[in-house]
Amino acid sequence: GVEYYVIDCGWHNEEDGDKVYPYIGQWKESKARFPEGVRKTTDYIRSLGMKAGLWIEPEVIGIKCQEMLDYYDDDCFLQRNGKRLAVMNRHFLDFRAKKVVDYMSETIRRMVEDYGSEYIKFDYNQDCGVGTDYLAFCAGEGLEQCAKAYLKWVDDMRAKFPNVLFETCSSGGMRMDYKTLSHFSIVSTSDQVDYLKYPYIAGNILSAVLPEQAAVWSYPVGVGEIGKPLPYDAEWVKENITDERIIMNMINSFLGRMHLASHLELLTEEQFALVKEGVEYYNSLTEAKKTALPYFPNGFTSFGEKVVTAGFKTADKLYLAVWNLGKKTEMTIPLENIKTATLAYPKNVNTDFTIENNVFKVHLDGKTARFFEIVK
């Protein structure tokens, strides 16, 4: 049921993954990782019935990216007091400069037409600070001008490639302002990789972002460290990855847009069935999300709370996620004018719940989650 397969950082450059950032900026395919070209991989992705995507950090170049340092002029960089800004081995590009717009426009064309990308993830993983005083009264004005120029370029790319889905990431949810959201189809709500912490984000996210924009990571297996071998194998996964961990990861993403990741190929057949069921159920929610309103029966959640509840409601139904992040407990959830409740996911796991006097009670063991459909 997956629609897009996105290749993240690493399709470009020849340097090792843990050393690559000071050298990024050309955005040309890596011959070391893709000796037969990125296009062969994206074509293969399409042959499996999915669309292919690529990641890029378009606003920066590495301080050791000599090819682009030779290409760009001084006015192509954010600067203060006549000096180029540099943070964590990266310079920041100024999209007021024609040379920047021309090169990055050609980069997006190359990613779409030559490399076969139908989804482009724009990232931004450092902070330029108060802005640039170049061609501006002050750094704040310069920053505003640069932001407008960047978003104008984004609009131009979306107009030129209307069939490509553009995501804004920015170290996860660091640009979730409505100015930015109005220029992108989808936003990554966080780079959080701990599934026990993501409920605090997922449980509040509908207060800020439309569900069709709010991308939430689902990591049923987990992630390793950049540049290091994967620390586990299928046998370790079988012994250490519980069904409840998989279930919670899937439910974390139900209220928004699912970003399914991690080493799913290591799961057992029974475990993978939970992922597949989760994807199928998530896809079934699409139509309801188009007209639904957010619903927080216990109010907004705070980090560290043991019980998190959130959902969305249509004219006749409430879709509700319930997370228990503490010990075994009976959770009491006040609802309005409810008639019946159904366990929507996971369907075949015994779960004790009751409805009495508009109070929904759910009994869950520690660190578990369930998703319900409730008829009003």
Short mmCIF file of C-alpha atoms in Angstrom, two decimals:
data_model
loop_
_atom_site.label_atom_id
_atom_site.label_comp_id
_atom_site.label_asym_id
_atom_site.label_seq_id
_atom_site.Cartn_x
_atom_site.Cartn_y
_atom_site.Cartn_z
CA GLY A 1 0.00 0.00 0.00
CA VAL A 2 3.01 2.34 0.03
CA GLU A 3 2.77 5.04 -2.67
CA TYR A 4 6.21 6.67 -2.58
CA TYR A 5 9.70 5.32 -1.94
CA VAL A 6 11.99 8.23 -1.04
CA ILE A 7 15.79 7.98 -1.07
CA ASP A 8 17.05 10.28 1.67
CA CYS A 9 20.47 11.92 2.07
CA GLY A 10 23.19 9.90 0.32
CA TRP A 11 22.19 9.58 -3.34
CA HIS A 12 24.73 12.35 -4.08
CA ASN A 13 28.47 12.88 -3.44
CA GLU A 14 31.23 10.29 -3.20
CA GLU A 15 32.25 10.87 0.43
CA ASP A 16 31.21 8.49 3.22
CA GLY A 17 27.88 9.22 4.91
CA ASP A 18 29.41 10.35 8.20
CA LYS A 19 31.76 12.77 6.40
CA VAL A 20 29.59 14.05 3.56
CA TYR A 21 28.18 17.34 4.84
CA PRO A 22 31.21 19.62 4.29
CA TYR A 23 31.19 18.54 0.63
CA ILE A 24 27.51 18.81 -0.37
CA GLY A 25 26.21 21.35 -2.85
CA GLN A 26 26.65 19.98 -6.39
CA TRP A 27 23.62 17.64 -6.10
CA LYS A 28 24.89 15.20 -8.70
CA GLU A 29 24.40 11.45 -8.45
CA SER A 30 26.93 9.35 -6.56
CA LYS A 31 28.83 6.90 -8.71
CA ALA A 32 30.08 5.14 -5.57
CA ARG A 33 26.58 4.33 -4.28
CA PHE A 34 24.80 4.18 -7.64
CA PRO A 35 27.35 2.90 -10.17
CA GLU A 36 24.60 2.36 -12.75
CA GLY A 37 22.98 5.70 -12.01
CA VAL A 38 20.17 6.87 -9.73
CA ARG A 39 17.71 6.60 -12.63
CA LYS A 40 18.03 2.81 -12.70
CA THR A 41 16.92 2.68 -9.07
CA THR A 42 14.04 5.13 -9.47
CA ASP A 43 12.86 3.25 -12.57
CA TYR A 44 12.94 0.02 -10.54
CA ILE A 45 10.88 1.71 -7.81
CA ARG A 46 8.29 2.65 -10.44
CA SER A 47 8.26 -0.91 -11.77
CA LEU A 48 7.04 -1.98 -8.31
CA GLY A 49 4.05 0.38 -8.51
CA MET A 50 5.47 3.21 -6.40
CA LYS A 51 6.65 6.73 -7.18
CA ALA A 52 10.30 7.58 -6.50
CA GLY A 53 11.60 10.47 -4.40
CA LEU A 54 14.90 12.18 -3.55
CA TRP A 55 16.10 14.35 -0.65
CA ILE A 56 17.97 17.64 -0.98
CA GLU A 57 19.13 20.49 1.26
CA PRO A 58 18.86 23.29 -1.33
CA GLU A 59 19.81 26.30 0.80
CA VAL A 60 23.31 25.21 1.81
CA ILE A 61 26.65 24.12 0.42
CA GLY A 62 29.54 22.56 2.33
CA ILE A 63 32.56 24.68 3.20
CA LYS A 64 34.75 22.13 1.35
CA CYS A 65 32.57 21.91 -1.77
CA GLN A 66 35.22 23.50 -3.97
CA GLU A 67 33.32 23.10 -7.25
CA MET A 68 30.44 25.25 -5.99
CA LEU A 69 32.67 27.67 -4.07
CA ASP A 70 34.40 28.37 -7.38
CA TYR A 71 31.06 28.74 -9.17
CA TYR A 72 29.22 31.05 -6.75
CA ASP A 73 30.08 34.74 -6.25
CA ASP A 74 30.10 36.56 -2.92
CA ASP A 75 26.55 37.84 -3.43
CA CYS A 76 25.33 34.23 -3.56
CA PHE A 77 25.83 33.72 0.19
CA LEU A 78 24.16 34.96 3.35
CA GLN A 79 26.66 37.21 5.08
CA ARG A 80 27.05 39.60 7.97
CA ASN A 81 29.63 42.33 8.27
CA GLY A 82 30.99 41.33 4.88
CA LYS A 83 31.70 37.71 5.86
CA ARG A 84 29.91 34.56 4.65
CA LEU A 85 27.95 32.78 7.35
CA ALA A 86 29.09 29.24 8.17
CA VAL A 87 27.45 26.85 10.65
CA MET A 88 28.42 23.20 11.12
CA ASN A 89 30.58 23.19 7.98
CA ARG A 90 27.88 24.73 5.78
CA HIS A 91 27.41 28.07 4.03
CA PHE A 92 23.91 29.44 3.33
CA LEU A 93 22.78 30.39 -0.18
CA ASP A 94 21.02 33.68 -0.95
CA PHE A 95 18.10 33.08 -3.33
CA ARG A 96 18.03 36.78 -4.21
CA ALA A 97 21.05 36.00 -6.40
CA LYS A 98 20.26 34.95 -9.98
CA LYS A 99 23.20 32.53 -10.04
CA VAL A 100 21.75 30.63 -7.07
CA VAL A 101 18.27 30.46 -8.59
CA ASP A 102 19.64 29.33 -11.95
CA TYR A 103 21.82 26.56 -10.51
CA MET A 104 19.22 25.26 -8.07
CA SER A 105 16.50 25.36 -10.73
CA GLU A 106 18.70 23.24 -12.96
CA THR A 107 19.32 20.94 -9.98
CA ILE A 108 15.59 20.32 -9.50
CA ARG A 109 15.18 19.76 -13.26
CA ARG A 110 18.01 17.23 -13.12
CA MET A 111 16.48 15.45 -10.13
CA VAL A 112 13.07 15.24 -11.84
CA GLU A 113 13.89 14.68 -15.50
CA ASP A 114 17.27 12.93 -15.39
CA TYR A 115 17.08 11.05 -12.08
CA GLY A 116 13.33 10.34 -12.17
CA SER A 117 12.24 11.94 -8.88
CA GLU A 118 8.49 12.45 -8.39
CA TYR A 119 8.79 13.52 -4.75
CA ILE A 120 11.38 15.99 -3.50
CA LYS A 121 12.10 16.45 0.18
CA PHE A 122 13.57 19.88 0.97
CA ASP A 123 15.57 19.82 4.19
CA TYR A 124 17.35 22.55 6.17
CA ASN A 125 19.44 21.30 9.06
CA GLN A 126 21.26 24.35 10.37
CA ASP A 127 20.27 27.81 11.56
CA CYS A 128 21.70 30.95 9.96
CA GLY A 129 20.90 33.01 13.04
CA VAL A 130 19.48 36.53 12.87
CA GLY A 131 19.90 36.75 9.09
CA THR A 132 22.00 38.67 6.58
CA ASP A 133 22.72 42.41 6.46
CA TYR A 134 23.81 42.26 2.82
CA LEU A 135 21.63 44.54 0.65
CA ALA A 136 19.42 45.23 3.66
CA PHE A 137 18.92 47.83 6.40
CA CYS A 138 19.50 45.16 9.04
CA ALA A 139 19.89 41.38 9.39
CA GLY A 140 16.19 40.86 10.07
CA GLU A 141 15.16 42.67 6.91
CA GLY A 142 17.74 40.70 4.93
CA LEU A 143 16.43 37.44 6.34
CA GLU A 144 12.87 38.35 5.38
CA GLN A 145 13.97 39.24 1.85
CA CYS A 146 15.87 35.93 1.51
CA ALA A 147 12.91 33.93 2.84
CA LYS A 148 10.58 35.58 0.31
CA ALA A 149 13.05 34.89 -2.50
CA TYR A 150 13.40 31.24 -1.45
CA LEU A 151 9.63 30.68 -1.29
CA LYS A 152 9.21 32.44 -4.65
CA TRP A 153 11.68 29.92 -6.09
CA VAL A 154 9.75 27.06 -4.43
CA ASP A 155 6.56 28.29 -6.10
CA ASP A 156 8.33 28.44 -9.45
CA MET A 157 9.52 24.84 -9.08
CA ARG A 158 6.05 23.63 -8.12
CA ALA A 159 4.59 25.42 -11.15
CA LYS A 160 7.23 23.97 -13.46
CA PHE A 161 6.81 20.43 -12.10
CA PRO A 162 3.13 20.23 -11.07
CA ASN A 163 3.16 16.42 -10.77
CA VAL A 164 6.00 16.41 -8.22
CA LEU A 165 5.17 16.39 -4.50
CA PHE A 166 7.36 18.85 -2.57
CA GLU A 167 7.95 18.38 1.16
CA THR A 168 9.45 20.88 3.59
CA CYS A 169 11.42 19.26 6.41
CA SER A 170 13.96 21.55 8.12
CA SER A 171 15.31 19.24 10.85
CA GLY A 172 11.82 17.89 11.24
CA GLY A 173 9.16 20.38 12.31
CA MET A 174 11.31 23.52 12.45
CA ARG A 175 9.43 25.51 9.77
CA MET A 176 5.84 24.76 10.64
CA ASP A 177 4.74 28.37 10.22
CA TYR A 178 1.77 29.03 7.96
CA LYS A 179 3.85 31.16 5.59
CA THR A 180 5.98 28.13 4.77
CA LEU A 181 3.10 25.63 4.93
CA SER A 182 1.22 27.60 2.27
CA HIS A 183 4.00 26.85 -0.22
CA PHE A 184 4.37 23.10 0.34
CA SER A 185 2.15 20.03 0.10
CA ILE A 186 3.57 18.28 3.14
CA VAL A 187 5.73 19.03 6.19
CA SER A 188 7.77 16.69 8.36
CA THR A 189 6.52 17.27 11.90
CA SER A 190 9.68 16.02 13.63
CA ASP A 191 12.89 14.04 13.26
CA GLN A 192 12.01 12.16 16.45
CA VAL A 193 13.02 8.49 16.19
CA ASP A 194 11.82 7.33 19.63
CA TYR A 195 8.32 5.93 19.15
CA LEU A 196 7.56 6.44 22.85
CA LYS A 197 8.15 10.21 22.50
CA TYR A 198 6.37 10.74 19.18
CA PRO A 199 2.85 10.43 20.73
CA TYR A 200 3.43 13.79 22.44
CA ILE A 201 3.90 15.31 18.98
CA ALA A 202 1.25 13.26 17.17
CA GLY A 203 -1.22 13.90 20.00
CA ASN A 204 -1.05 17.67 19.48
CA ILE A 205 -0.17 18.05 15.82
CA LEU A 206 -3.71 18.53 14.50
CA SER A 207 -3.87 21.79 16.45
CA ALA A 208 -1.24 23.20 14.09
CA VAL A 209 -1.24 21.37 10.75
CA LEU A 210 -3.79 19.79 8.44
CA PRO A 211 -3.66 15.97 8.56
CA GLU A 212 -2.88 15.77 4.83
CA GLN A 213 0.20 17.97 5.47
CA ALA A 214 1.40 16.53 8.78
CA ALA A 215 4.00 13.85 8.07
CA VAL A 216 4.76 11.59 11.04
CA TRP A 217 7.53 9.00 11.11
CA SER A 218 6.73 5.36 11.82
CA TYR A 219 9.80 3.32 12.82
CA PRO A 220 8.57 -0.22 13.62
CA VAL A 221 12.13 -1.58 13.80
CA GLY A 222 14.24 1.47 14.63
CA VAL A 223 17.28 3.10 13.06
CA GLY A 224 21.02 2.66 13.28
CA GLU A 225 23.80 5.27 13.34
CA ILE A 226 25.03 7.05 10.21
CA GLY A 227 28.20 5.51 8.82
CA LYS A 228 28.05 2.44 11.06
CA PRO A 229 26.87 -1.11 10.34
CA LEU A 230 23.34 -1.99 11.38
CA PRO A 231 23.58 -3.16 15.01
CA TYR A 232 20.94 -5.89 14.69
CA ASP A 233 19.76 -8.71 12.46
CA ALA A 234 16.51 -10.61 11.89
CA GLU A 235 17.08 -12.85 14.93
CA TRP A 236 17.60 -9.83 17.19
CA VAL A 237 14.47 -8.19 15.79
CA LYS A 238 12.43 -11.33 16.41
CA GLU A 239 13.51 -11.42 20.05
CA ASN A 240 13.43 -7.69 20.83
CA ILE A 241 10.83 -5.95 18.64
CA THR A 242 7.42 -6.55 20.22
CA ASP A 243 4.05 -6.46 18.50
CA GLU A 244 3.06 -3.54 20.74
CA ARG A 245 6.04 -1.52 19.54
CA ILE A 246 4.98 -2.06 15.93
CA ILE A 247 1.36 -1.18 16.74
CA MET A 248 2.29 2.07 18.46
CA ASN A 249 4.58 3.10 15.61
CA MET A 250 1.75 2.63 13.13
CA ILE A 251 -0.82 4.48 15.27
CA ASN A 252 1.61 7.38 15.76
CA SER A 253 1.21 8.17 12.06
CA PHE A 254 -2.53 7.59 11.59
CA LEU A 255 -3.65 11.14 12.38
CA GLY A 256 -1.32 12.69 9.81
CA ARG A 257 0.65 11.53 6.79
CA MET A 258 2.55 8.29 7.27
CA HIS A 259 6.33 8.29 6.74
CA LEU A 260 7.07 4.58 7.04
CA ALA A 261 10.74 3.83 7.64
CA SER A 262 13.31 1.54 9.29
CA HIS A 263 14.39 -2.02 8.44
CA LEU A 264 10.99 -3.61 7.82
CA GLU A 265 12.65 -6.42 5.89
CA LEU A 266 13.92 -7.84 9.20
CA LEU A 267 10.43 -8.37 10.64
CA THR A 268 8.87 -11.82 10.88
CA GLU A 269 5.89 -12.61 8.67
CA GLU A 270 3.52 -12.13 11.60
CA GLN A 271 5.09 -8.80 12.55
CA PHE A 272 5.04 -7.55 8.97
CA ALA A 273 1.33 -8.38 8.82
CA LEU A 274 0.75 -5.74 11.52
CA VAL A 275 2.58 -3.17 9.38
CA LYS A 276 0.59 -4.12 6.30
CA GLU A 277 -2.68 -3.95 8.23
CA GLY A 278 -1.64 -0.55 9.55
CA VAL A 279 -0.88 0.82 6.08
CA GLU A 280 -4.18 -0.48 4.73
CA TYR A 281 -6.14 1.06 7.57
CA TYR A 282 -4.23 4.35 7.32
CA ASN A 283 -5.10 4.55 3.61
CA SER A 284 -8.77 4.01 4.45
CA LEU A 285 -8.77 7.24 6.51
CA THR A 286 -7.97 9.53 3.57
CA GLU A 287 -11.51 10.57 2.68
CA ALA A 288 -12.51 11.23 6.30
CA LYS A 289 -9.50 13.53 6.83
CA LYS A 290 -10.61 15.82 4.00
CA THR A 291 -13.60 17.10 5.97
CA ALA A 292 -12.80 16.15 9.57
CA LEU A 293 -12.10 18.46 12.50
CA PRO A 294 -9.45 17.82 15.19
CA TYR A 295 -10.64 16.43 18.50
CA PHE A 296 -8.82 16.41 21.86
CA PRO A 297 -11.08 14.76 24.46
CA ASN A 298 -8.53 15.13 27.26
CA GLY A 299 -7.17 18.46 26.02
CA PHE A 300 -3.67 19.03 24.69
CA THR A 301 -0.96 16.70 25.92
CA SER A 302 2.28 17.67 27.67
CA PHE A 303 5.56 15.82 27.40
CA GLY A 304 5.80 13.10 30.02
CA GLU A 305 2.09 12.49 30.54
CA LYS A 306 1.12 8.83 30.86
CA VAL A 307 -2.08 9.00 28.82
CA VAL A 308 -2.41 10.70 25.42
CA THR A 309 -5.64 10.91 23.39
CA ALA A 310 -6.30 12.69 20.11
CA GLY A 311 -8.31 12.20 16.98
CA PHE A 312 -10.53 13.78 14.36
CA LYS A 313 -14.27 13.76 13.88
CA THR A 314 -16.62 13.84 10.92
CA ALA A 315 -20.38 14.47 10.98
CA ASP A 316 -21.15 10.99 12.30
CA LYS A 317 -17.94 9.39 13.48
CA LEU A 318 -14.95 9.98 15.75
CA TYR A 319 -11.57 8.47 14.90
CA LEU A 320 -9.58 8.28 18.13
CA ALA A 321 -6.00 7.34 18.98
CA VAL A 322 -5.31 6.29 22.57
CA TRP A 323 -1.77 5.92 23.91
CA ASN A 324 -0.82 4.49 27.30
CA LEU A 325 2.78 5.51 28.04
CA GLY A 326 2.85 4.39 31.66
CA LYS A 327 2.01 1.20 33.51
CA LYS A 328 -1.13 -0.91 33.12
CA THR A 329 -4.06 1.38 33.65
CA GLU A 330 -7.71 2.10 33.00
CA MET A 331 -7.97 5.24 30.91
CA THR A 332 -11.10 7.35 31.25
CA ILE A 333 -11.95 9.47 28.22
CA PRO A 334 -14.95 11.84 28.28
CA LEU A 335 -16.87 11.89 25.00
CA GLU A 336 -20.09 13.46 23.76
CA ASN A 337 -23.19 11.64 22.47
CA ILE A 338 -21.48 8.37 21.61
CA LYS A 339 -23.32 5.20 20.68
CA THR A 340 -20.85 2.45 19.77
CA ALA A 341 -17.09 1.97 19.65
CA THR A 342 -15.07 -0.37 17.46
CA LEU A 343 -11.41 -1.30 17.71
CA ALA A 344 -10.16 -0.28 14.25
CA TYR A 345 -6.46 -1.15 14.66
CA PRO A 346 -5.14 -3.66 15.46
CA LYS A 347 -8.27 -5.68 14.79
CA ASN A 348 -7.13 -9.04 16.13
CA VAL A 349 -5.56 -8.03 19.45
CA ASN A 350 -7.81 -8.42 22.48
CA THR A 351 -8.55 -5.02 24.04
CA ASP A 352 -10.91 -4.32 26.91
CA PHE A 353 -13.01 -1.17 26.52
CA THR A 354 -16.49 -0.01 27.60
CA ILE A 355 -18.89 2.90 27.06
CA GLU A 356 -21.04 4.17 29.91
CA ASN A 357 -22.74 7.56 30.31
CA ASN A 358 -20.62 9.17 27.55
CA VAL A 359 -17.44 7.94 29.21
CA PHE A 360 -15.12 5.74 27.19
CA LYS A 361 -12.96 3.46 29.34
CA VAL A 362 -9.97 1.60 27.88
CA HIS A 363 -7.79 -0.91 29.72
CA LEU A 364 -4.25 -1.16 28.35
CA ASP A 365 -0.97 -2.60 29.56
CA GLY A 366 2.04 -0.29 29.76
CA LYS A 367 3.39 1.36 26.60
CA THR A 368 0.61 0.38 24.25
CA ALA A 369 -1.69 2.15 21.81
CA ARG A 370 -5.03 1.49 20.12
CA PHE A 371 -7.08 3.24 17.45
CA PHE A 372 -10.88 3.33 17.63
CA GLU A 373 -13.82 4.31 15.46
CA ILE A 374 -16.65 5.69 17.56
CA VAL A 375 -20.15 6.31 16.17
CA LYS A 376 -21.94 9.35 17.56
#
